[in-house]
Amino acid sequence: MSHNTFGHLFRVTTWGESHGPALGCVVDGCPPGIRFTPAEIQHFLDRRKPGQSRFVTQRREADAVKILSGVLPDEAGGEYLTTTGTPVSMMIENTDQRSKDYSEIARQYRPGHADYTYDVKYGLRDYRGGGRSSARETAARVAAGGLARKVVPGMRVRAALVQIGDKPIDRANWNWDSADQNPFFAPDPAIVPVWEDYLDDIRKRGSSVGAIVEVVAEGVPAGLGAPIYGKLDQDIASGLMSINAVKGVEIGEGFAAAALTGEENADAMHPGENGTPSFSSNHAGGILGGISTGMPIVARFAVKPTSSILTERPSVDRDGNAVSVRTKGRHDPCVGIRAVPIGEAMLACILADHYLRDRGQNGERVVDR
Amino acid sequence: MSHNTFGHLFRVTTWGESHGPALGCVVDGCPPGIRFTPAEIQHFLDRRKPGQSRFVTQRREADAVKILSGVLPDEAGGEYLTTTGTPVSMMIENTDQRSKDYSEIARQYRPGHADYTYDVKYGLRDYRGGGRSSARETAARVAAGGLARKVVPGMRVRAALVQIGDKPIDRANWNWDSADQNPFFAPDPAIVPVWEDYLDDIRKRGSSVGAIVEVVAEGVPAGLGAPIYGKLDQDIASGLMSINAVKGVEIGEGFAAAALTGEENADAMHPGENGTPSFSSNHAGGILGGISTGMPIVARFAVKPTSSILTERPSVDRDGNAVSVRTKGRHDPCVGIRAVPIGEAMLACILADHYLRDRGQNGERVVDR
Amino acid sequence: MSHNTFGHLFRVTTWGESHGPALGCVVDGCPPGIRFTPAEIQHFLDRRKPGQSRFVTQRREADAVKILSGVLPDEAGGEYLTTTGTPVSMMIENTDQRSKDYSEIARQYRPGHADYTYDVKYGLRDYRGGGRSSARETAARVAAGGLARKVVPGMRVRAALVQIGDKPIDRANWNWDSADQNPFFAPDPAIVPVWEDYLDDIRKRGSSVGAIVEVVAEGVPAGLGAPIYGKLDQDIASGLMSINAVKGVEIGEGFAAAALTGEENADAMHPGENGTPSFSSNHAGGILGGISTGMPIVARFAVKPTSSILTERPSVDRDGNAVSVRTKGRHDPCVGIRAVPIGEAMLACILADHYLRDRGQNGERVVDR
Amino acid sequence: MSHNTFGHLFRVTTWGESHGPALGCVVDGCPPGIRFTPAEIQHFLDRRKPGQSRFVTQRREADAVKILSGVLPDEAGGEYLTTTGTPVSMMIENTDQRSKDYSEIARQYRPGHADYTYDVKYGLRDYRGGGRSSARETAARVAAGGLARKVVPGMRVRAALVQIGDKPIDRANWNWDSADQNPFFAPDPAIVPVWEDYLDDIRKRGSSVGAIVEVVAEGVPAGLGAPIYGKLDQDIASGLMSINAVKGVEIGEGFAAAALTGEENADAMHPGENGTPSFSSNHAGGILGGISTGMPIVARFAVKPTSSILTERPSVDRDGNAVSVRTKGRHDPCVGIRAVPIGEAMLACILADHYLRDRGQNGERVVDR
């Protein structure tokens, strides 16, 4: 098993389990001269943090990030750090690891979880809280994403939840400000009370439900990407699919493109400012032939319902015996909610990587040489 | 631009343009001792070949594969070749490159095509027939896939078209044999006349339409994959998204999982034969936590409508002037049809790669040492 | 800058500067089921640790390793840990960072150091104690090497110093036990008093001198390596050349092979036990055609003299002005001494990587599946 | 086996055996807009070509290169081609494959050759003329190097033979022009008659001898390289060690640095033109801390004597029986001679790669965008 790293020039390696002392990431390839504060990174971690509302897991983690390398403090003092081009190591200590008896889960395979497949692959696994397959790993991604956002000048990456269960938002109501003002990252204020009632019911029944997240990056220059097997959409698909519980990824029109005609789907172009063409629509989601067009990058991903539910399900144990499994513990009724900041982080990292691949390891060379 | 290779141990590099002398691939990491005939590879190329029916491009290419390296002939004579573990270089010569005046297309950006983005990225492009962004590149993938199928013992990879435009198949009629008996790779015999009429109309109007392809791999052992950023589903998403015109990829329930509850989605397990658990359903599409479960791998991908259409569309030229573009030439009314064998090839290559990552570069060590 | 990782399946990523809070590594791809104690890792760190004798830098660091992830404690209690196949994160805190005024060194380029080149590349650098270019980074490699040694069953990796300045050992006296009983890792007891006198003189003059290290791995199975660009000797050359101050690497006869004839150089083979051929000599250093022969792997590398010396040298500052630089601080008169355990660690990591590439990510599958 | 590719952004994949129909390479990541003629590539292939003098193998190969992809012809006609940024596929057909009985060599292991190790690794091998381990593979590298030379503006890469057997050149006589005027690539005219006599004797006895090659790149900008595991010297060491029969690599002073003091070894710096420092010497060989200094890159590599000799040597066959092997056929008495253009090609490719890693995939963006 050798793939806890992603990226080609902007490379993120994550480590850590749910119930070890800590987890973290090493961001290699971050250009020198990027100024940031730990508080800026922490902001994104706080958005992903558990225990923020009754709709997410009640585990309580400070998720406080420590920057261990790759930066110089400001000579003038103050909170600002400047990257030096060397690996930025960030660590988050685990603090709320409930001490409990894991002997049952250690031997049983929870349906829908990675218990069985990890055991098949490795012959043993860290069963404590899901171990490495726990979504806690994504805290490290969010920290890396905080840095990645600074790599592409002028880029803004945002995400929102566009569907919970069979209840999609009304896109006519889209309002990015709204997405920061409710516990669902919903961009449609009208859907909020609907989802509250729906998820309260799901939660009380000890059930769970899936969701769809939309991620949008604005300010991405045209020309990022690399045919044929380093296409920007391909790396986005890979990155979003790597998020726990994701089962589908689409760009622009996505699956809906199957039902369109060529006339409906192809975005017409017009002369734009400064000689740059403008597009009259964005069915392509900002990518043609694997390369960015300059329009916003738009991707969506589907998150399956949390597999941890209170209903008993038939399963087997390590010895192959039939068992009945009921997952206790603190879990998310809709893990898709917390996937919103994770999706942002992944998209930011992938765009940072392609930006450096196009522009060179030092990117814009933000420090004057 | 440095990404015409995919795979980590079973690595495929493709090269070649639509209108150069040839195209091909180098398959590196193919285990030694695999016996095959060029005819077996040719079989898959013939399935992808243009000109097979009125529903695909009328370009006429023999697409005859030449094996240039990496093999030993049978000592006994005969058609069989045996891989030696060194790179297998395969070449397909271009024969039907219509000589024509490309000066118009060289300066205009066809909407929905990669013309503009290639020019932004590289400052120049091979405009002849789409150059490197032409789907002719996929012939090389299909050749590589022919070898990949032999790497995983007992594996069978098949694909079918499950939707054209807004017309999906009836899954109750699914019949794999049918998929080989009509020009659409349709697994539902009842849909064939419907699609014929529909596509004839599209074709005559010089229009195009999208489609959805389903790819299934049976006989894949449990345990293939690699968390966290080398997940099997992640590599499948990347591989399928790399196919020309693909805008979405999903595994198992895919986007439909968003509307399911945890009870509906998680596949129950039961004691199976030889101590191996069996699953009562396959919502997961054969993958949990990024690792194969032993159930069939099921993926779908959405193909956008061909951007080459006869209707005039507004666009710009290289100098930023407004132009009106109408794409002449021999094109596919539904490029999704020919994506069927390509999807199979990509899935076969990805599974071969993960098989070797799990089992070692020599895989099953098919040659006795 | 994106290359703080080496290895293809057994991948080591290091991070950390000389004067940050900590440094460490993430070992990705370590097979599951490997049992070890932190004390075993610490043993190798202690060999590399500064302040062990008057011949190395007097900086005092505990270099105590913390294991942060990738392991399960023994169920029975006790010091033993078992790897789970997930990334093993190891951290070493910096404790003896002398607070001092670095303003001079921040602006001046020390001859022979990486000061100028880092500034050219990144536009800024962490000048505190050499920052990332400090040999303190190698502590992380030694920790990784401690794990790597356990990956290849039966392998033993040892190194020794075979030359300081112009004073080589007498190879007729070679005694591995001796190498652990003197501050130079000298395998020739007779050279020890000679080197003591020589280095005392060098040290007192504030000068420095180069050295040559020999690394030997026994118990390496035949068949490791990968032609043409993943040759075992090629990866060894890369790995050893990556150690600070190394200027040359050779395998087996190395540069001396230039003066040999084919008759002298080629190792004859004879029928051996169990059908395995035996070699009557090992001029090849255990590698033919990039693949291991089963004989001991033998490599040597040349370490240049420490560039930090008390003699004033002409140089320039960041503004291009002529300056005169004299390096104060605690330094090694012969940095080659501490390169001995580092060379061992690099060779162990590279062999672990190739072992897994040959045998599969789970290697010997040490845990029964 | 999956490593017939080197480079990170400028990636070269080679394929082909000594006795197959052809061999070649795919150069991926070559920037767009580079103009060249096939004759320029052919020039370097001709330097490496067999049969040029009595001191190299008498195999007769035209080694004519065909460019199969990745280029556009000049609109004005003429021989010039322009790269498009897509993979450049180059092929060289094998023409002089002597048809002979290989049954003996197929079963016997030639001492010093890769016969045994290939069989151990793959269980079978292409024994015809050495198959993939034949130095014919290096023709593909030389073709790739011809392109690489054009990637770094103003760079000049040259190599020369500095030692045959125990007979080094007199460096005081160094004259680059001389290196092109004798069959040895000797930069010292005075050594030519000495080597002629010496090698004639070696050749007539059916023996062979080793050699040392020096490679120099001028015009390399400061700042290329990447700490800690992507050091420029590390990639040079890896690249040169990948050449057949190479057993040692050194940079600048190399192994001689072991005997120097810090005062002797560190290159002093002085204020230079345009604010760029100048170095008063180049013991470092143009690299400090893994990053180029702007001084010439200087590397040397040792080539072992050809293992194919006429003297009978004891060995074993595939069944483990003792045999006596005498290598007939057309071989080089000093394979180091033809390694000269190969060393140049490898250094050019590695520098092109690091140039693009520093400057972005499109490098200097030679085409105006």
Short mmCIF file of N, CA and C in Angstrom, two decimals, chain A residues 1-5 8-11 13-17 21-22 26 28-30 32-33 67-73 82-87 89 91 120-126 128 132 361-362 367 369, chain C residues 1-5 8-11 13-17 21-22 26 28-30 32-33 67-73 82-87 89 91 120-126 128 132 361-362 367 369:
data_model
loop_
_atom_site.label_atom_id
_atom_site.label_comp_id
_atom_site.label_asym_id
_atom_site.label_seq_id
_atom_site.Cartn_x
_atom_site.Cartn_y
_atom_site.Cartn_z
N MET A 1 0.86 -1.21 0.00
CA MET A 1 0.00 0.00 0.00
C MET A 1 0.87 1.22 0.00
N SER A 2 0.80 1.94 -1.08
CA SER A 2 1.80 2.99 -1.24
C SER A 2 1.19 4.22 -1.86
N HIS A 3 0.02 4.59 -1.47
CA HIS A 3 -0.59 5.71 -2.18
C HIS A 3 -1.34 6.63 -1.27
N ASN A 4 -0.62 7.19 -0.34
CA ASN A 4 -1.19 8.21 0.51
C ASN A 4 -0.71 9.58 0.07
N THR A 5 -0.34 9.68 -1.17
CA THR A 5 0.12 10.95 -1.76
C THR A 5 -0.69 11.22 -3.02
N HIS A 8 1.29 16.02 -8.56
CA HIS A 8 2.50 15.73 -9.35
C HIS A 8 3.61 16.73 -8.98
N LEU A 9 3.28 17.99 -8.89
CA LEU A 9 4.27 18.99 -8.42
C LEU A 9 3.84 19.55 -7.06
N PHE A 10 2.57 19.80 -6.88
CA PHE A 10 2.03 20.16 -5.56
C PHE A 10 1.53 18.85 -4.96
N ARG A 11 2.37 18.25 -4.12
CA ARG A 11 2.08 16.90 -3.66
C ARG A 11 1.69 16.87 -2.19
N THR A 13 0.80 14.47 1.02
CA THR A 13 0.85 13.16 1.65
C THR A 13 0.15 13.25 2.99
N THR A 14 -0.83 12.39 3.23
CA THR A 14 -1.48 12.43 4.54
C THR A 14 -1.17 11.17 5.32
N TRP A 15 -1.28 11.28 6.64
CA TRP A 15 -1.00 10.14 7.52
C TRP A 15 -1.91 10.24 8.74
N GLY A 16 -2.08 9.15 9.44
CA GLY A 16 -2.79 9.20 10.70
C GLY A 16 -4.11 8.47 10.70
N GLU A 17 -4.43 7.92 11.86
CA GLU A 17 -5.67 7.18 12.05
C GLU A 17 -6.59 7.93 12.99
N PRO A 21 -2.32 9.01 18.07
CA PRO A 21 -2.06 10.28 18.77
C PRO A 21 -2.35 11.51 17.92
N ALA A 22 -2.21 11.40 16.60
CA ALA A 22 -2.36 12.59 15.77
C ALA A 22 -2.56 12.16 14.32
N VAL A 26 1.91 16.30 4.83
CA VAL A 26 3.12 16.97 4.36
C VAL A 26 2.80 17.52 2.98
N ASP A 28 4.27 19.02 -0.15
CA ASP A 28 5.55 19.16 -0.82
C ASP A 28 5.32 19.85 -2.16
N GLY A 29 6.16 20.81 -2.48
CA GLY A 29 6.01 21.50 -3.75
C GLY A 29 5.25 22.81 -3.63
N CYS A 30 4.95 23.21 -2.40
CA CYS A 30 4.31 24.53 -2.24
C CYS A 30 5.35 25.60 -2.61
N PRO A 32 7.66 28.90 -2.82
CA PRO A 32 8.18 29.78 -1.77
C PRO A 32 7.49 31.14 -1.82
N GLY A 33 7.51 31.82 -0.69
CA GLY A 33 7.07 33.21 -0.68
C GLY A 33 5.58 33.40 -0.46
N ILE A 67 1.80 24.02 12.58
CA ILE A 67 2.69 24.07 11.41
C ILE A 67 4.09 23.70 11.88
N LEU A 68 4.63 22.60 11.38
CA LEU A 68 5.89 22.08 11.92
C LEU A 68 7.11 22.38 11.06
N SER A 69 6.92 22.77 9.82
CA SER A 69 8.09 22.99 8.96
C SER A 69 7.72 23.76 7.71
N GLY A 70 8.74 24.17 6.98
CA GLY A 70 8.53 24.77 5.66
C GLY A 70 8.20 26.24 5.67
N VAL A 71 8.30 26.89 6.81
CA VAL A 71 7.94 28.31 6.89
C VAL A 71 8.97 29.11 7.68
N LEU A 72 9.01 30.39 7.38
CA LEU A 72 9.80 31.33 8.17
C LEU A 72 8.83 32.30 8.84
N PRO A 73 9.05 32.61 10.11
CA PRO A 73 8.21 33.62 10.74
C PRO A 73 8.53 34.99 10.16
N THR A 82 5.82 32.67 6.16
CA THR A 82 6.11 32.67 4.73
C THR A 82 6.68 31.31 4.35
N THR A 83 6.12 30.71 3.32
CA THR A 83 6.63 29.41 2.88
C THR A 83 8.02 29.59 2.26
N THR A 84 8.84 28.55 2.43
CA THR A 84 10.21 28.63 1.91
C THR A 84 10.42 27.73 0.70
N GLY A 85 9.40 26.98 0.30
CA GLY A 85 9.56 26.03 -0.81
C GLY A 85 9.89 24.63 -0.32
N THR A 86 10.16 24.49 0.97
CA THR A 86 10.43 23.16 1.55
C THR A 86 9.11 22.59 2.08
N PRO A 87 9.09 21.30 2.41
CA PRO A 87 7.81 20.67 2.76
C PRO A 87 7.16 21.32 3.98
N SER A 89 4.86 20.69 6.88
CA SER A 89 4.29 19.60 7.66
C SER A 89 3.27 20.19 8.63
N MET A 91 0.19 19.20 11.55
CA MET A 91 -0.24 18.11 12.43
C MET A 91 -1.47 18.54 13.21
N VAL A 120 -9.00 -8.15 3.99
CA VAL A 120 -8.57 -8.98 2.86
C VAL A 120 -7.21 -8.48 2.35
N LYS A 121 -7.07 -7.17 2.27
CA LYS A 121 -5.85 -6.64 1.68
C LYS A 121 -4.67 -6.76 2.63
N TYR A 122 -4.86 -6.39 3.88
CA TYR A 122 -3.70 -6.28 4.79
C TYR A 122 -3.59 -7.42 5.79
N GLY A 123 -4.67 -8.18 5.97
CA GLY A 123 -4.59 -9.27 6.93
C GLY A 123 -4.81 -8.78 8.35
N LEU A 124 -4.78 -7.49 8.54
CA LEU A 124 -5.09 -6.89 9.85
C LEU A 124 -5.46 -5.45 9.61
N ARG A 125 -6.11 -4.83 10.60
CA ARG A 125 -6.47 -3.43 10.41
C ARG A 125 -6.62 -2.76 11.75
N ASP A 126 -6.50 -1.48 11.73
CA ASP A 126 -6.72 -0.69 12.94
C ASP A 126 -8.22 -0.42 13.01
N ARG A 128 -9.96 0.65 15.46
CA ARG A 128 -10.39 1.68 16.41
C ARG A 128 -10.95 2.89 15.66
N ARG A 132 -7.58 4.05 9.57
CA ARG A 132 -7.17 4.90 8.47
C ARG A 132 -8.35 5.20 7.53
N GLN A 361 7.64 25.18 -11.07
CA GLN A 361 7.52 24.87 -9.66
C GLN A 361 7.40 26.10 -8.80
N ASN A 362 7.95 27.18 -9.25
CA ASN A 362 7.87 28.39 -8.45
C ASN A 362 6.70 29.26 -8.84
N VAL A 367 8.18 35.60 -4.92
CA VAL A 367 9.29 36.35 -4.35
C VAL A 367 10.17 36.84 -5.49
N ARG A 369 13.11 37.64 -7.73
CA ARG A 369 14.46 37.13 -7.79
C ARG A 369 15.26 37.96 -8.77
N MET C 1 9.32 23.13 -6.08
CA MET C 1 10.13 22.11 -5.39
C MET C 1 9.23 21.01 -4.87
N SER C 2 9.36 19.86 -5.45
CA SER C 2 8.37 18.84 -5.16
C SER C 2 9.02 17.48 -5.00
N HIS C 3 10.14 17.39 -4.39
CA HIS C 3 10.78 16.09 -4.37
C HIS C 3 11.42 15.77 -3.05
N ASN C 4 10.60 15.72 -2.04
CA ASN C 4 11.06 15.28 -0.74
C ASN C 4 10.59 13.87 -0.47
N THR C 5 10.35 13.14 -1.56
CA THR C 5 9.91 11.76 -1.47
C THR C 5 10.82 10.90 -2.33
N HIS C 8 9.27 3.93 -4.88
CA HIS C 8 8.16 3.75 -5.80
C HIS C 8 7.00 3.03 -5.10
N LEU C 9 7.28 1.99 -4.37
CA LEU C 9 6.23 1.35 -3.56
C LEU C 9 6.50 1.56 -2.07
N PHE C 10 7.73 1.46 -1.64
CA PHE C 10 8.13 1.83 -0.27
C PHE C 10 8.61 3.27 -0.37
N ARG C 11 7.73 4.20 -0.05
CA ARG C 11 7.99 5.61 -0.31
C ARG C 11 8.24 6.39 0.98
N THR C 13 8.87 10.08 2.64
CA THR C 13 8.79 11.53 2.51
C THR C 13 9.35 12.14 3.78
N THR C 14 10.34 13.03 3.65
CA THR C 14 10.86 13.66 4.86
C THR C 14 10.50 15.14 4.87
N TRP C 15 10.51 15.73 6.05
CA TRP C 15 10.15 17.14 6.22
C TRP C 15 10.92 17.68 7.43
N GLY C 16 11.07 18.98 7.46
CA GLY C 16 11.65 19.59 8.65
C GLY C 16 12.99 20.24 8.42
N GLU C 17 13.20 21.32 9.15
CA GLU C 17 14.44 22.08 9.06
C GLU C 17 15.25 21.92 10.35
N PRO C 21 10.44 23.44 14.84
CA PRO C 21 10.08 22.70 16.05
C PRO C 21 10.42 21.21 15.96
N ALA C 22 10.42 20.65 14.76
CA ALA C 22 10.62 19.20 14.65
C ALA C 22 10.97 18.85 13.21
N VAL C 26 7.35 10.38 6.71
CA VAL C 26 6.17 9.53 6.53
C VAL C 26 6.61 8.37 5.65
N ASP C 28 5.41 5.47 3.57
CA ASP C 28 4.20 4.97 2.94
C ASP C 28 4.55 3.70 2.17
N GLY C 29 3.71 2.70 2.29
CA GLY C 29 3.96 1.47 1.55
C GLY C 29 4.66 0.42 2.39
N CYS C 30 4.84 0.69 3.67
CA CYS C 30 5.43 -0.34 4.53
C CYS C 30 4.40 -1.48 4.65
N PRO C 32 2.02 -4.50 5.90
CA PRO C 32 1.40 -4.75 7.20
C PRO C 32 2.05 -5.93 7.90
N GLY C 33 1.91 -5.96 9.21
CA GLY C 33 2.32 -7.14 9.97
C GLY C 33 3.76 -7.14 10.40
N ILE C 67 6.49 7.61 17.26
CA ILE C 67 5.72 6.95 16.19
C ILE C 67 4.29 7.47 16.28
N LEU C 68 3.83 8.15 15.25
CA LEU C 68 2.54 8.83 15.33
C LEU C 68 1.39 8.10 14.63
N SER C 69 1.70 7.18 13.74
CA SER C 69 0.61 6.52 13.00
C SER C 69 1.10 5.24 12.36
N GLY C 70 0.14 4.48 11.85
CA GLY C 70 0.47 3.31 11.03
C GLY C 70 0.75 2.03 11.80
N VAL C 71 0.51 2.06 13.11
CA VAL C 71 0.84 0.88 13.92
C VAL C 71 -0.29 0.55 14.91
N LEU C 72 -0.33 -0.70 15.30
CA LEU C 72 -1.21 -1.14 16.37
C LEU C 72 -0.34 -1.62 17.52
N PRO C 73 -0.68 -1.26 18.75
CA PRO C 73 0.08 -1.80 19.88
C PRO C 73 -0.23 -3.29 20.05
N THR C 82 2.90 -3.20 15.70
CA THR C 82 2.75 -3.93 14.45
C THR C 82 2.25 -2.97 13.39
N THR C 83 2.93 -2.95 12.26
CA THR C 83 2.49 -2.06 11.17
C THR C 83 1.17 -2.56 10.59
N THR C 84 0.35 -1.61 10.13
CA THR C 84 -0.96 -1.97 9.59
C THR C 84 -1.03 -1.80 8.08
N GLY C 85 0.05 -1.33 7.47
CA GLY C 85 0.02 -1.07 6.03
C GLY C 85 -0.33 0.38 5.71
N THR C 86 -0.72 1.15 6.71
CA THR C 86 -1.01 2.58 6.50
C THR C 86 0.27 3.37 6.79
N PRO C 87 0.30 4.66 6.44
CA PRO C 87 1.56 5.41 6.56
C PRO C 87 2.07 5.48 8.00
N SER C 89 4.09 7.53 10.39
CA SER C 89 4.62 8.88 10.57
C SER C 89 5.52 8.89 11.80
N MET C 91 8.33 11.31 14.09
CA MET C 91 8.71 12.70 14.35
C MET C 91 9.84 12.75 15.37
N VAL C 120 18.86 31.39 -5.25
CA VAL C 120 18.56 31.52 -6.67
C VAL C 120 17.26 30.80 -7.00
N LYS C 121 17.10 29.62 -6.43
CA LYS C 121 15.93 28.82 -6.78
C LYS C 121 14.65 29.37 -6.15
N TYR C 122 14.73 29.71 -4.86
CA TYR C 122 13.49 30.02 -4.14
C TYR C 122 13.31 31.50 -3.85
N GLY C 123 14.36 32.27 -3.98
CA GLY C 123 14.24 33.69 -3.70
C GLY C 123 14.30 34.00 -2.22
N LEU C 124 14.21 32.97 -1.42
CA LEU C 124 14.39 33.13 0.04
C LEU C 124 14.75 31.76 0.59
N ARG C 125 15.30 31.75 1.80
CA ARG C 125 15.63 30.45 2.38
C ARG C 125 15.63 30.56 3.90
N ASP C 126 15.47 29.42 4.51
CA ASP C 126 15.57 29.35 5.97
C ASP C 126 17.05 29.21 6.30
N ARG C 128 18.53 29.58 9.12
CA ARG C 128 18.84 29.17 10.50
C ARG C 128 19.44 27.76 10.52
N ARG C 132 16.64 23.59 5.55
CA ARG C 132 16.33 22.28 5.00
C ARG C 132 17.57 21.61 4.46
N GLN C 361 2.98 -5.48 -3.08
CA GLN C 361 2.98 -4.48 -2.02
C GLN C 361 2.98 -5.09 -0.63
N ASN C 362 2.42 -6.27 -0.54
CA ASN C 362 2.39 -6.89 0.78
C ASN C 362 3.58 -7.81 1.00
N VAL C 367 1.46 -11.35 7.43
CA VAL C 367 0.27 -11.73 8.18
C VAL C 367 -0.52 -12.72 7.34
N ARG C 369 -3.28 -14.49 5.46
CA ARG C 369 -4.59 -14.10 5.02
C ARG C 369 -5.31 -15.35 4.58
#
